[in-house]
């Protein structure tokens, strides 16, 4: 954190920050659950960050965390080239919790043994507790925990003892109480682990002796103070999209610097039906925050003409966003800062924190880039200010409510920065945009009519670039299919497809087929995340 430049350093991340004085660090070994661990710790109102497993003990000492968690990962510790942490970590005197791969690494580096298990363990398993104190205080004997491992600990290092076991895993939880080193073979961070939150609380509060200082009120107070200190009397340009992230940021910045903030909304042509007009009216007439409405639909559509690769779409749109901001700032400016509603999952999924500066190798698999992280051009003319960069989505909602953001924006379903451009699979055309806008409008209208909007994390339509045969009025049709995507989630990091009432699906399907020209088929996506993602691109 201390090594980041002014252009990229997140607000609220100074090692001297009151919010960060009591923090836990998660060292990431390539697990897709690493940010979920961080999220669970945040739920205890203690600050946490995900860092690369290559983080040195010297860097950790600068951060002075109260505890360290080693994440899971796809490797076996005995594989050639398997990722290892700095072995000096075990001598720092800081409590360490190894999760799955992290536990196996701890055992191996401290002189124990890890081998391929005769029987792997995947999914739910009952945890039988041998020592109900310390890490496992208030964790019920026989509780369900989520397993995902093919290796097992076969010999403990000196000083360790078994805390719990399962039917297939003799060493399911271990500890060296004197050195405050702990390991669990299961994943306490996932929702399927019934006693997982209790275990995490034990580690955070009892073992690491943390206090709950990571609160909404404390964040808002410190963010406003840091924005004022950083910006001074200079002007800030905000990339306003109308979503909860940028809207919360607009309210926060307006409280901090008032008229020094200029909000600019670029209508890039990929918004949902009627949204651009409603957004501008809402901010200007109800919130009294001026918004410059830039109409650039033709420009963006031309930029992505013929482009089918989703990553290329994101980057082109991201570049064009910045170019438009640069051009408009000359007319409205000058501006010193560009404010963005970048969130912590954006940073992690873009793998910014896990890049090896020497080899360029990324620890975690890059899922997708985000136009406000991975799409920034190298010749950026603004300094970035990103006060929300260390927040998860639900934390942003809490901040939004606390500073007076209306519920209709706070509870708005997440909407990707590139908009409908990544909900049209393949090439983007005016015809396909019009089809998707109308279909998506029907989806949102019907779930609102039935009072189900807040039952879903996201609910939207996707247009596929294929056509199928249908029959309408005794006439053969050859038209597009629409995919319905309705998911349930706590934080967007994992998600499950929603068990939607059949009558709702029927109503949506009938309306789309009858009211949207160019569509003759509606299908429902029943894929969870993982293995899929929420968005199709």
Short mmCIF file of C-alpha atoms in Angstrom, two decimals, residues 43-519:
data_model
loop_
_atom_site.label_atom_id
_atom_site.label_comp_id
_atom_site.label_asym_id
_atom_site.label_seq_id
_atom_site.Cartn_x
_atom_site.Cartn_y
_atom_site.Cartn_z
CA UNK A 43 -18.20 -8.26 8.56
CA UNK A 44 -16.59 -8.32 12.00
CA UNK A 45 -15.88 -4.57 11.54
CA UNK A 46 -12.15 -5.15 11.27
CA UNK A 47 -10.23 -3.94 8.24
CA UNK A 48 -8.61 -6.51 5.92
CA UNK A 49 -6.64 -6.50 2.68
CA UNK A 50 -5.65 -9.12 0.10
CA UNK A 51 -1.95 -9.10 -0.82
CA UNK A 52 0.26 -11.31 -2.96
CA UNK A 53 1.82 -14.36 -1.32
CA UNK A 54 5.16 -12.81 -2.37
CA UNK A 55 4.73 -10.06 0.22
CA UNK A 56 7.89 -10.03 2.33
CA UNK A 57 8.11 -10.00 6.09
CA UNK A 58 9.61 -6.52 5.88
CA UNK A 59 6.55 -5.27 4.00
CA UNK A 60 4.26 -6.98 6.48
CA UNK A 61 6.08 -5.37 9.39
CA UNK A 62 5.54 -1.95 7.79
CA UNK A 63 1.80 -2.65 7.68
CA UNK A 64 1.87 -4.02 11.25
CA UNK A 65 -1.20 -6.30 10.89
CA UNK A 66 -2.80 -7.91 13.92
CA UNK A 67 -3.03 -11.22 12.06
CA UNK A 68 -2.26 -12.99 8.78
CA UNK A 69 -4.42 -15.44 6.86
CA UNK A 70 -2.99 -17.70 4.16
CA UNK A 71 -5.58 -18.43 1.49
CA UNK A 72 -6.32 -21.64 -0.33
CA UNK A 73 -5.04 -22.27 -3.83
CA UNK A 74 -5.11 -24.69 -6.77
CA UNK A 75 -1.60 -26.13 -6.24
CA UNK A 76 -0.17 -28.94 -4.15
CA UNK A 77 2.60 -27.83 -1.80
CA UNK A 78 4.90 -30.57 -3.09
CA UNK A 79 4.49 -29.51 -6.77
CA UNK A 80 7.55 -28.10 -8.47
CA UNK A 81 7.16 -24.34 -8.57
CA UNK A 82 4.29 -24.30 -6.06
CA UNK A 83 3.86 -20.86 -4.46
CA UNK A 84 5.50 -20.41 -1.05
CA UNK A 85 5.39 -17.51 1.37
CA UNK A 86 8.38 -15.95 3.10
CA UNK A 87 9.23 -18.54 5.79
CA UNK A 88 10.20 -15.74 8.17
CA UNK A 89 6.46 -15.13 8.60
CA UNK A 90 6.34 -17.93 11.19
CA UNK A 91 8.74 -16.00 13.41
CA UNK A 92 7.04 -12.60 13.29
CA UNK A 93 5.06 -13.25 16.47
CA UNK A 94 1.85 -12.40 14.58
CA UNK A 95 -1.05 -14.91 14.68
CA UNK A 96 -1.36 -16.84 11.40
CA UNK A 97 -4.34 -18.85 10.13
CA UNK A 98 -3.76 -21.15 7.16
CA UNK A 99 -6.82 -22.11 5.13
CA UNK A 100 -6.69 -25.31 3.02
CA UNK A 101 -3.52 -24.83 0.91
CA UNK A 102 -2.40 -22.24 3.45
CA UNK A 103 -2.57 -24.83 6.23
CA UNK A 104 -0.68 -27.40 4.15
CA UNK A 105 2.03 -24.86 3.37
CA UNK A 106 2.37 -24.01 7.05
CA UNK A 107 2.78 -27.69 7.90
CA UNK A 108 5.35 -28.32 5.16
CA UNK A 109 7.50 -25.26 5.88
CA UNK A 110 7.54 -26.03 9.62
CA UNK A 111 8.70 -29.63 9.21
CA UNK A 112 5.48 -31.60 8.89
CA UNK A 113 4.33 -33.70 5.95
CA UNK A 114 1.60 -33.34 3.32
CA UNK A 115 0.68 -36.13 0.92
CA UNK A 116 -1.90 -36.99 -1.67
CA UNK A 117 -4.91 -38.34 0.23
CA UNK A 118 -6.31 -41.81 -0.42
CA UNK A 119 -9.70 -40.14 -0.63
CA UNK A 120 -10.21 -36.51 -1.51
CA UNK A 121 -12.87 -34.51 0.28
CA UNK A 122 -15.11 -32.15 -1.64
CA UNK A 123 -18.30 -30.49 -0.49
CA UNK A 124 -19.95 -30.68 2.91
CA UNK A 125 -18.36 -32.62 5.76
CA UNK A 126 -19.12 -32.88 9.48
CA UNK A 127 -16.45 -31.40 11.72
CA UNK A 128 -15.82 -33.31 14.95
CA UNK A 129 -14.10 -31.13 17.55
CA UNK A 130 -11.29 -32.49 19.70
CA UNK A 131 -10.41 -29.18 21.40
CA UNK A 132 -13.41 -26.81 21.81
CA UNK A 133 -11.32 -23.85 22.97
CA UNK A 134 -9.42 -21.01 21.35
CA UNK A 135 -10.01 -21.15 17.58
CA UNK A 136 -13.07 -23.42 17.90
CA UNK A 137 -14.80 -21.73 20.81
CA UNK A 138 -18.60 -21.80 20.27
CA UNK A 139 -18.22 -23.90 17.10
CA UNK A 140 -20.73 -26.72 17.47
CA UNK A 141 -19.42 -30.28 17.45
CA UNK A 142 -20.52 -32.03 14.26
CA UNK A 143 -21.20 -28.78 12.42
CA UNK A 144 -21.00 -28.73 8.63
CA UNK A 145 -17.89 -27.31 6.96
CA UNK A 146 -17.06 -26.98 3.27
CA UNK A 147 -14.15 -29.11 2.06
CA UNK A 148 -12.24 -28.92 -1.22
CA UNK A 149 -8.93 -30.80 -1.09
CA UNK A 150 -7.14 -33.79 -2.54
CA UNK A 151 -4.10 -33.50 -0.22
CA UNK A 152 -3.99 -34.06 3.52
CA UNK A 153 -1.62 -33.47 6.41
CA UNK A 154 -0.09 -36.81 7.41
CA UNK A 155 2.42 -35.60 10.00
CA UNK A 156 2.21 -32.48 12.18
CA UNK A 157 5.19 -30.23 12.83
CA UNK A 158 6.63 -30.17 16.32
CA UNK A 159 4.47 -28.14 18.72
CA UNK A 160 1.21 -28.65 16.81
CA UNK A 161 -1.87 -30.53 17.95
CA UNK A 162 -5.14 -31.58 16.34
CA UNK A 163 -8.17 -29.40 17.11
CA UNK A 164 -10.74 -31.19 14.95
CA UNK A 165 -11.19 -33.99 12.41
CA UNK A 166 -13.70 -35.25 9.86
CA UNK A 167 -14.52 -38.76 8.75
CA UNK A 168 -11.88 -38.62 5.98
CA UNK A 169 -9.44 -36.05 7.36
CA UNK A 170 -7.68 -36.73 10.70
CA UNK A 171 -6.15 -33.22 10.78
CA UNK A 172 -9.03 -30.94 9.81
CA UNK A 173 -7.99 -28.17 12.23
CA UNK A 174 -4.61 -27.79 13.95
CA UNK A 175 -2.80 -25.35 16.22
CA UNK A 176 0.49 -24.42 17.80
CA UNK A 177 -0.98 -22.41 20.67
CA UNK A 178 2.34 -21.07 21.91
CA UNK A 179 3.23 -19.49 18.56
CA UNK A 180 -0.43 -18.69 17.68
CA UNK A 181 -0.24 -20.64 14.42
CA UNK A 182 -3.48 -22.24 13.27
CA UNK A 183 -4.66 -24.20 10.26
CA UNK A 184 -7.98 -25.46 8.92
CA UNK A 185 -8.40 -27.86 6.02
CA UNK A 186 -11.89 -26.55 5.24
CA UNK A 187 -13.11 -23.14 4.02
CA UNK A 188 -14.72 -21.24 6.92
CA UNK A 189 -15.34 -18.23 4.68
CA UNK A 190 -17.97 -19.84 2.42
CA UNK A 191 -21.64 -19.72 3.33
CA UNK A 192 -21.88 -23.55 3.33
CA UNK A 193 -19.63 -23.72 6.41
CA UNK A 194 -22.16 -23.35 9.20
CA UNK A 195 -19.61 -22.67 11.94
CA UNK A 196 -17.29 -20.67 9.72
CA UNK A 197 -18.23 -17.18 10.91
CA UNK A 198 -17.83 -18.20 14.57
CA UNK A 199 -14.35 -19.52 13.79
CA UNK A 200 -13.38 -16.33 11.96
CA UNK A 201 -14.65 -14.22 14.85
CA UNK A 202 -12.57 -16.28 17.27
CA UNK A 203 -9.47 -15.65 15.19
CA UNK A 204 -10.16 -11.94 14.74
CA UNK A 205 -11.27 -11.02 18.25
CA UNK A 206 -9.86 -13.65 20.61
CA UNK A 207 -6.59 -14.64 18.97
CA UNK A 208 -5.63 -11.41 17.13
CA UNK A 209 -7.15 -9.15 19.80
CA UNK A 210 -8.72 -6.81 17.24
CA UNK A 211 -11.32 -4.16 18.03
CA UNK A 212 -14.26 -3.36 15.69
CA UNK A 213 -13.09 -0.02 14.26
CA UNK A 214 -13.99 -0.57 10.59
CA UNK A 215 -17.44 1.10 10.71
CA UNK A 216 -19.42 3.08 8.17
CA UNK A 217 -19.35 6.27 10.22
CA UNK A 218 -15.60 6.01 10.73
CA UNK A 219 -15.00 5.39 7.01
CA UNK A 220 -17.11 8.37 5.92
CA UNK A 221 -15.38 10.70 8.38
CA UNK A 222 -11.91 9.60 7.33
CA UNK A 223 -12.69 9.54 3.59
CA UNK A 224 -13.98 13.13 3.70
CA UNK A 225 -10.94 14.23 5.67
CA UNK A 226 -8.53 12.55 3.26
CA UNK A 227 -10.30 13.89 0.16
CA UNK A 228 -10.10 17.43 1.50
CA UNK A 229 -6.44 17.02 2.41
CA UNK A 230 -5.53 15.54 -0.96
CA UNK A 231 -7.61 17.82 -3.19
CA UNK A 232 -7.12 21.10 -1.38
CA UNK A 233 -8.68 23.88 -3.46
CA UNK A 234 -8.37 22.01 -6.75
CA UNK A 235 -11.21 20.71 -8.92
CA UNK A 236 -12.41 17.12 -9.37
CA UNK A 237 -14.20 15.57 -12.33
CA UNK A 238 -16.43 12.59 -11.52
CA UNK A 239 -17.31 9.79 -13.91
CA UNK A 240 -21.00 9.49 -13.01
CA UNK A 241 -22.88 6.42 -14.26
CA UNK A 242 -25.98 6.48 -12.03
CA UNK A 243 -25.15 3.25 -10.24
CA UNK A 244 -24.75 2.95 -6.50
CA UNK A 245 -20.94 3.22 -6.70
CA UNK A 246 -20.61 6.45 -8.63
CA UNK A 247 -23.72 7.96 -7.01
CA UNK A 248 -22.37 7.25 -3.52
CA UNK A 249 -19.06 8.74 -4.60
CA UNK A 250 -20.83 11.84 -5.94
CA UNK A 251 -22.64 12.39 -2.62
CA UNK A 252 -19.46 11.75 -0.63
CA UNK A 253 -17.36 14.12 -2.73
CA UNK A 254 -20.08 16.77 -2.73
CA UNK A 255 -20.08 16.67 1.07
CA UNK A 256 -16.29 16.91 1.10
CA UNK A 257 -15.57 19.58 -1.52
CA UNK A 258 -18.91 21.01 -2.67
CA UNK A 259 -18.70 23.04 -5.88
CA UNK A 260 -15.15 21.87 -6.55
CA UNK A 261 -16.82 18.69 -7.86
CA UNK A 262 -18.05 18.51 -11.44
CA UNK A 263 -20.18 15.47 -12.37
CA UNK A 264 -20.14 14.39 -15.97
CA UNK A 265 -22.44 11.72 -17.33
CA UNK A 266 -21.47 10.28 -20.68
CA UNK A 267 -24.34 8.66 -22.52
CA UNK A 268 -22.33 6.07 -24.43
CA UNK A 269 -25.42 4.41 -25.87
CA UNK A 270 -25.19 1.26 -23.78
CA UNK A 271 -27.49 2.28 -20.92
CA UNK A 272 -30.85 0.69 -20.21
CA UNK A 273 -34.13 2.10 -21.48
CA UNK A 274 -34.87 5.68 -20.33
CA UNK A 275 -32.02 5.63 -17.78
CA UNK A 276 -29.90 8.55 -19.09
CA UNK A 277 -32.75 11.04 -18.96
CA UNK A 278 -33.93 9.88 -15.53
CA UNK A 279 -30.42 10.04 -14.08
CA UNK A 280 -29.75 13.62 -15.12
CA UNK A 281 -33.17 14.80 -13.92
CA UNK A 282 -32.79 13.04 -10.55
CA UNK A 283 -29.39 14.52 -9.75
CA UNK A 284 -30.11 18.04 -10.92
CA UNK A 285 -33.68 18.53 -9.70
CA UNK A 286 -33.83 16.35 -6.58
CA UNK A 287 -30.23 16.21 -5.32
CA UNK A 288 -29.18 19.68 -6.58
CA UNK A 289 -25.89 18.30 -7.86
CA UNK A 290 -25.19 19.70 -11.37
CA UNK A 291 -24.52 17.09 -14.05
CA UNK A 292 -23.05 17.72 -17.50
CA UNK A 293 -24.83 15.34 -19.89
CA UNK A 294 -22.55 14.33 -22.77
CA UNK A 295 -24.35 12.61 -25.64
CA UNK A 296 -21.80 10.38 -27.37
CA UNK A 297 -23.75 7.34 -28.58
CA UNK A 298 -22.58 7.43 -32.17
CA UNK A 299 -18.96 7.83 -31.12
CA UNK A 300 -18.93 4.78 -28.86
CA UNK A 301 -20.89 2.62 -31.25
CA UNK A 302 -18.40 3.40 -34.00
CA UNK A 303 -15.54 2.54 -31.66
CA UNK A 304 -16.78 -1.03 -31.07
CA UNK A 305 -18.12 -1.66 -34.56
CA UNK A 306 -17.29 -5.21 -35.61
CA UNK A 307 -15.65 -6.06 -32.26
CA UNK A 308 -16.72 -9.40 -30.77
CA UNK A 309 -14.10 -10.12 -28.09
CA UNK A 310 -15.44 -9.12 -24.64
CA UNK A 311 -12.07 -8.01 -23.28
CA UNK A 312 -11.52 -5.84 -26.34
CA UNK A 313 -14.97 -4.29 -25.89
CA UNK A 314 -14.21 -3.39 -22.28
CA UNK A 315 -10.84 -1.86 -23.09
CA UNK A 316 -12.10 0.13 -26.08
CA UNK A 317 -15.00 1.51 -24.06
CA UNK A 318 -12.69 2.29 -21.16
CA UNK A 319 -10.26 4.14 -23.39
CA UNK A 320 -13.05 6.10 -25.03
CA UNK A 321 -14.47 7.08 -21.65
CA UNK A 322 -11.18 8.64 -20.66
CA UNK A 323 -10.74 10.33 -24.04
CA UNK A 324 -14.17 11.95 -23.76
CA UNK A 325 -13.40 13.09 -20.23
CA UNK A 326 -10.14 14.61 -21.37
CA UNK A 327 -11.82 16.48 -24.22
CA UNK A 328 -14.73 17.73 -22.14
CA UNK A 329 -12.47 18.76 -19.30
CA UNK A 330 -10.76 21.23 -21.62
CA UNK A 331 -14.12 22.84 -22.15
CA UNK A 332 -15.27 22.72 -18.52
CA UNK A 333 -11.94 22.63 -16.70
CA UNK A 334 -9.18 22.68 -15.92
CA UNK A 335 -9.41 19.68 -13.58
CA UNK A 336 -6.66 18.08 -11.55
CA UNK A 337 -8.39 14.88 -10.49
CA UNK A 338 -10.63 12.25 -12.01
CA UNK A 339 -12.82 10.49 -9.42
CA UNK A 340 -13.87 6.90 -10.05
CA UNK A 341 -16.13 4.49 -8.19
CA UNK A 342 -13.65 1.62 -8.35
CA UNK A 343 -14.38 -1.06 -5.72
CA UNK A 344 -12.15 -3.64 -4.07
CA UNK A 345 -13.50 -6.64 -6.07
CA UNK A 346 -12.63 -4.68 -9.25
CA UNK A 347 -9.05 -4.42 -8.06
CA UNK A 348 -8.78 -8.07 -7.05
CA UNK A 349 -10.47 -9.52 -10.15
CA UNK A 350 -8.25 -7.39 -12.35
CA UNK A 351 -5.33 -9.03 -10.50
CA UNK A 352 -3.60 -5.70 -9.85
CA UNK A 353 -2.50 -6.82 -6.38
CA UNK A 354 -1.01 -10.12 -7.58
CA UNK A 355 1.37 -9.12 -10.36
CA UNK A 356 4.97 -10.22 -10.19
CA UNK A 357 6.92 -7.09 -11.25
CA UNK A 358 9.78 -9.18 -12.64
CA UNK A 359 7.98 -11.87 -14.63
CA UNK A 360 4.55 -10.33 -15.17
CA UNK A 361 3.04 -13.55 -13.84
CA UNK A 362 -0.33 -13.29 -12.12
CA UNK A 363 -1.10 -15.42 -9.09
CA UNK A 364 -4.85 -15.61 -9.55
CA UNK A 365 -6.49 -16.33 -12.88
CA UNK A 366 -7.62 -13.09 -14.47
CA UNK A 367 -11.39 -13.43 -14.82
CA UNK A 368 -12.09 -10.19 -16.65
CA UNK A 369 -10.84 -6.65 -16.77
CA UNK A 370 -12.93 -3.74 -15.60
CA UNK A 371 -13.14 -0.60 -17.66
CA UNK A 372 -12.27 1.52 -14.62
CA UNK A 373 -9.21 -0.58 -13.71
CA UNK A 374 -7.80 -2.64 -16.55
CA UNK A 375 -8.91 -0.32 -19.35
CA UNK A 376 -7.07 2.84 -18.35
CA UNK A 377 -4.69 4.15 -21.03
CA UNK A 378 -1.03 4.69 -20.19
CA UNK A 379 -1.18 8.36 -21.17
CA UNK A 380 -3.87 9.24 -18.61
CA UNK A 381 -3.91 13.03 -18.15
CA UNK A 382 -5.67 13.05 -14.76
CA UNK A 383 -4.59 12.02 -11.31
CA UNK A 384 -7.00 9.43 -9.96
CA UNK A 385 -8.93 9.73 -6.75
CA UNK A 386 -10.78 6.56 -5.71
CA UNK A 387 -12.20 6.82 -2.18
CA UNK A 388 -14.22 3.60 -2.53
CA UNK A 389 -11.37 1.46 -3.86
CA UNK A 390 -11.10 -0.59 -0.67
CA UNK A 391 -14.85 -1.21 -0.20
CA UNK A 392 -17.02 -4.15 -1.14
CA UNK A 393 -20.40 -3.54 -2.76
CA UNK A 394 -22.49 -3.97 0.39
CA UNK A 395 -20.13 -1.64 2.25
CA UNK A 396 -20.75 0.99 -0.44
CA UNK A 397 -24.50 0.59 0.07
CA UNK A 398 -24.06 1.18 3.81
CA UNK A 399 -22.03 4.30 3.10
CA UNK A 400 -24.64 5.51 0.61
CA UNK A 401 -27.46 5.14 3.12
CA UNK A 402 -25.46 6.85 5.84
CA UNK A 403 -24.88 9.99 3.74
CA UNK A 404 -28.46 10.27 2.47
CA UNK A 405 -28.49 8.51 -0.88
CA UNK A 406 -32.10 7.51 -1.82
CA UNK A 407 -32.98 3.83 -1.51
CA UNK A 408 -33.89 3.54 -5.19
CA UNK A 409 -30.20 4.10 -6.01
CA UNK A 410 -28.72 2.33 -2.98
CA UNK A 411 -30.64 -0.87 -3.78
CA UNK A 412 -30.16 -0.68 -7.54
CA UNK A 413 -28.91 -3.92 -9.04
CA UNK A 414 -25.23 -3.83 -10.08
CA UNK A 415 -24.81 -2.71 -13.67
CA UNK A 416 -21.49 -3.13 -15.53
CA UNK A 417 -19.58 -0.07 -16.63
CA UNK A 418 -19.66 -1.09 -20.32
CA UNK A 419 -23.42 -1.55 -19.93
CA UNK A 420 -25.40 -3.48 -22.52
CA UNK A 421 -22.26 -3.76 -24.65
CA UNK A 422 -21.25 -6.86 -22.67
CA UNK A 423 -24.79 -8.23 -22.48
CA UNK A 424 -24.88 -8.47 -26.24
CA UNK A 425 -22.70 -11.43 -27.06
CA UNK A 426 -20.63 -10.77 -30.14
CA UNK A 427 -20.98 -7.71 -32.35
CA UNK A 428 -22.94 -4.68 -31.15
CA UNK A 429 -25.40 -3.05 -33.56
CA UNK A 430 -28.19 -0.49 -33.19
CA UNK A 431 -30.75 -3.22 -33.89
CA UNK A 432 -29.39 -5.52 -31.20
CA UNK A 433 -29.18 -2.69 -28.68
CA UNK A 434 -32.83 -1.79 -29.28
CA UNK A 435 -33.90 -5.42 -28.91
CA UNK A 436 -31.99 -5.89 -25.67
CA UNK A 437 -33.17 -2.58 -24.17
CA UNK A 438 -36.80 -3.52 -24.69
CA UNK A 439 -36.36 -7.08 -23.42
CA UNK A 440 -34.43 -5.93 -20.37
CA UNK A 441 -37.07 -3.31 -19.61
CA UNK A 442 -39.74 -6.01 -19.49
CA UNK A 443 -37.66 -8.11 -17.08
CA UNK A 444 -37.22 -5.22 -14.66
CA UNK A 445 -40.82 -4.07 -15.03
CA UNK A 446 -42.27 -7.48 -14.20
CA UNK A 447 -40.11 -8.23 -11.16
CA UNK A 448 -41.02 -4.78 -9.83
CA UNK A 449 -44.72 -5.39 -10.43
CA UNK A 450 -44.56 -8.60 -8.40
CA UNK A 451 -42.53 -6.97 -5.61
CA UNK A 452 -39.53 -9.22 -6.20
CA UNK A 453 -36.86 -6.68 -7.21
CA UNK A 454 -35.00 -6.94 -3.90
CA UNK A 455 -35.14 -10.74 -3.95
CA UNK A 456 -32.43 -10.78 -6.62
CA UNK A 457 -28.82 -9.64 -6.66
CA UNK A 458 -29.18 -9.04 -10.39
CA UNK A 459 -31.91 -9.64 -12.92
CA UNK A 460 -31.35 -8.88 -16.58
CA UNK A 461 -31.53 -10.07 -20.18
CA UNK A 462 -28.74 -11.20 -22.51
CA UNK A 463 -28.90 -11.25 -26.32
CA UNK A 464 -27.21 -14.12 -28.15
CA UNK A 465 -25.79 -13.60 -31.67
CA UNK A 466 -27.62 -16.59 -33.12
CA UNK A 467 -31.06 -17.09 -34.64
CA UNK A 468 -33.52 -19.93 -34.33
CA UNK A 469 -36.68 -20.96 -36.12
CA UNK A 470 -40.05 -20.17 -34.60
CA UNK A 471 -43.71 -19.85 -35.55
CA UNK A 472 -45.85 -16.75 -35.05
CA UNK A 473 -49.33 -16.45 -36.56
CA UNK A 474 -48.77 -19.47 -38.77
CA UNK A 475 -45.69 -17.74 -40.18
CA UNK A 476 -42.14 -19.03 -39.92
CA UNK A 477 -39.77 -16.75 -37.98
CA UNK A 478 -36.02 -16.71 -37.76
CA UNK A 479 -35.10 -14.51 -34.82
CA UNK A 480 -32.85 -13.99 -31.79
CA UNK A 481 -33.10 -15.77 -28.44
CA UNK A 482 -33.07 -13.81 -25.17
CA UNK A 483 -31.41 -15.32 -22.11
CA UNK A 484 -32.86 -14.42 -18.71
CA UNK A 485 -30.24 -14.15 -15.94
CA UNK A 486 -31.62 -13.82 -12.40
CA UNK A 487 -29.23 -14.61 -9.56
CA UNK A 488 -29.11 -14.54 -5.77
CA UNK A 489 -25.95 -13.52 -3.94
CA UNK A 490 -24.64 -11.90 -0.78
CA UNK A 491 -21.82 -9.91 -2.34
CA UNK A 492 -21.46 -10.89 -6.01
CA UNK A 493 -18.32 -12.95 -5.42
CA UNK A 494 -20.33 -16.17 -5.50
CA UNK A 495 -23.88 -16.45 -6.81
CA UNK A 496 -26.62 -18.98 -7.41
CA UNK A 497 -29.34 -18.91 -10.04
CA UNK A 498 -32.66 -17.85 -8.54
CA UNK A 499 -35.55 -20.31 -8.23
CA UNK A 500 -37.99 -17.98 -9.94
CA UNK A 501 -41.76 -18.69 -9.81
CA UNK A 502 -42.87 -20.29 -13.05
CA UNK A 503 -45.68 -17.79 -13.54
CA UNK A 504 -43.15 -14.93 -13.48
CA UNK A 505 -40.96 -16.65 -16.06
CA UNK A 506 -44.04 -17.31 -18.18
CA UNK A 507 -45.17 -13.69 -18.02
CA UNK A 508 -41.72 -12.35 -18.91
CA UNK A 509 -41.30 -14.82 -21.77
CA UNK A 510 -44.74 -14.11 -23.24
CA UNK A 511 -44.24 -10.37 -23.09
CA UNK A 512 -40.77 -10.43 -24.65
CA UNK A 513 -41.81 -12.68 -27.53
CA UNK A 514 -44.98 -10.66 -28.20
CA UNK A 515 -43.66 -7.13 -27.61
CA UNK A 516 -40.06 -7.19 -28.79
CA UNK A 517 -39.63 -7.51 -32.57
CA UNK A 518 -36.74 -9.77 -33.55
CA UNK A 519 -37.12 -12.24 -30.66
#
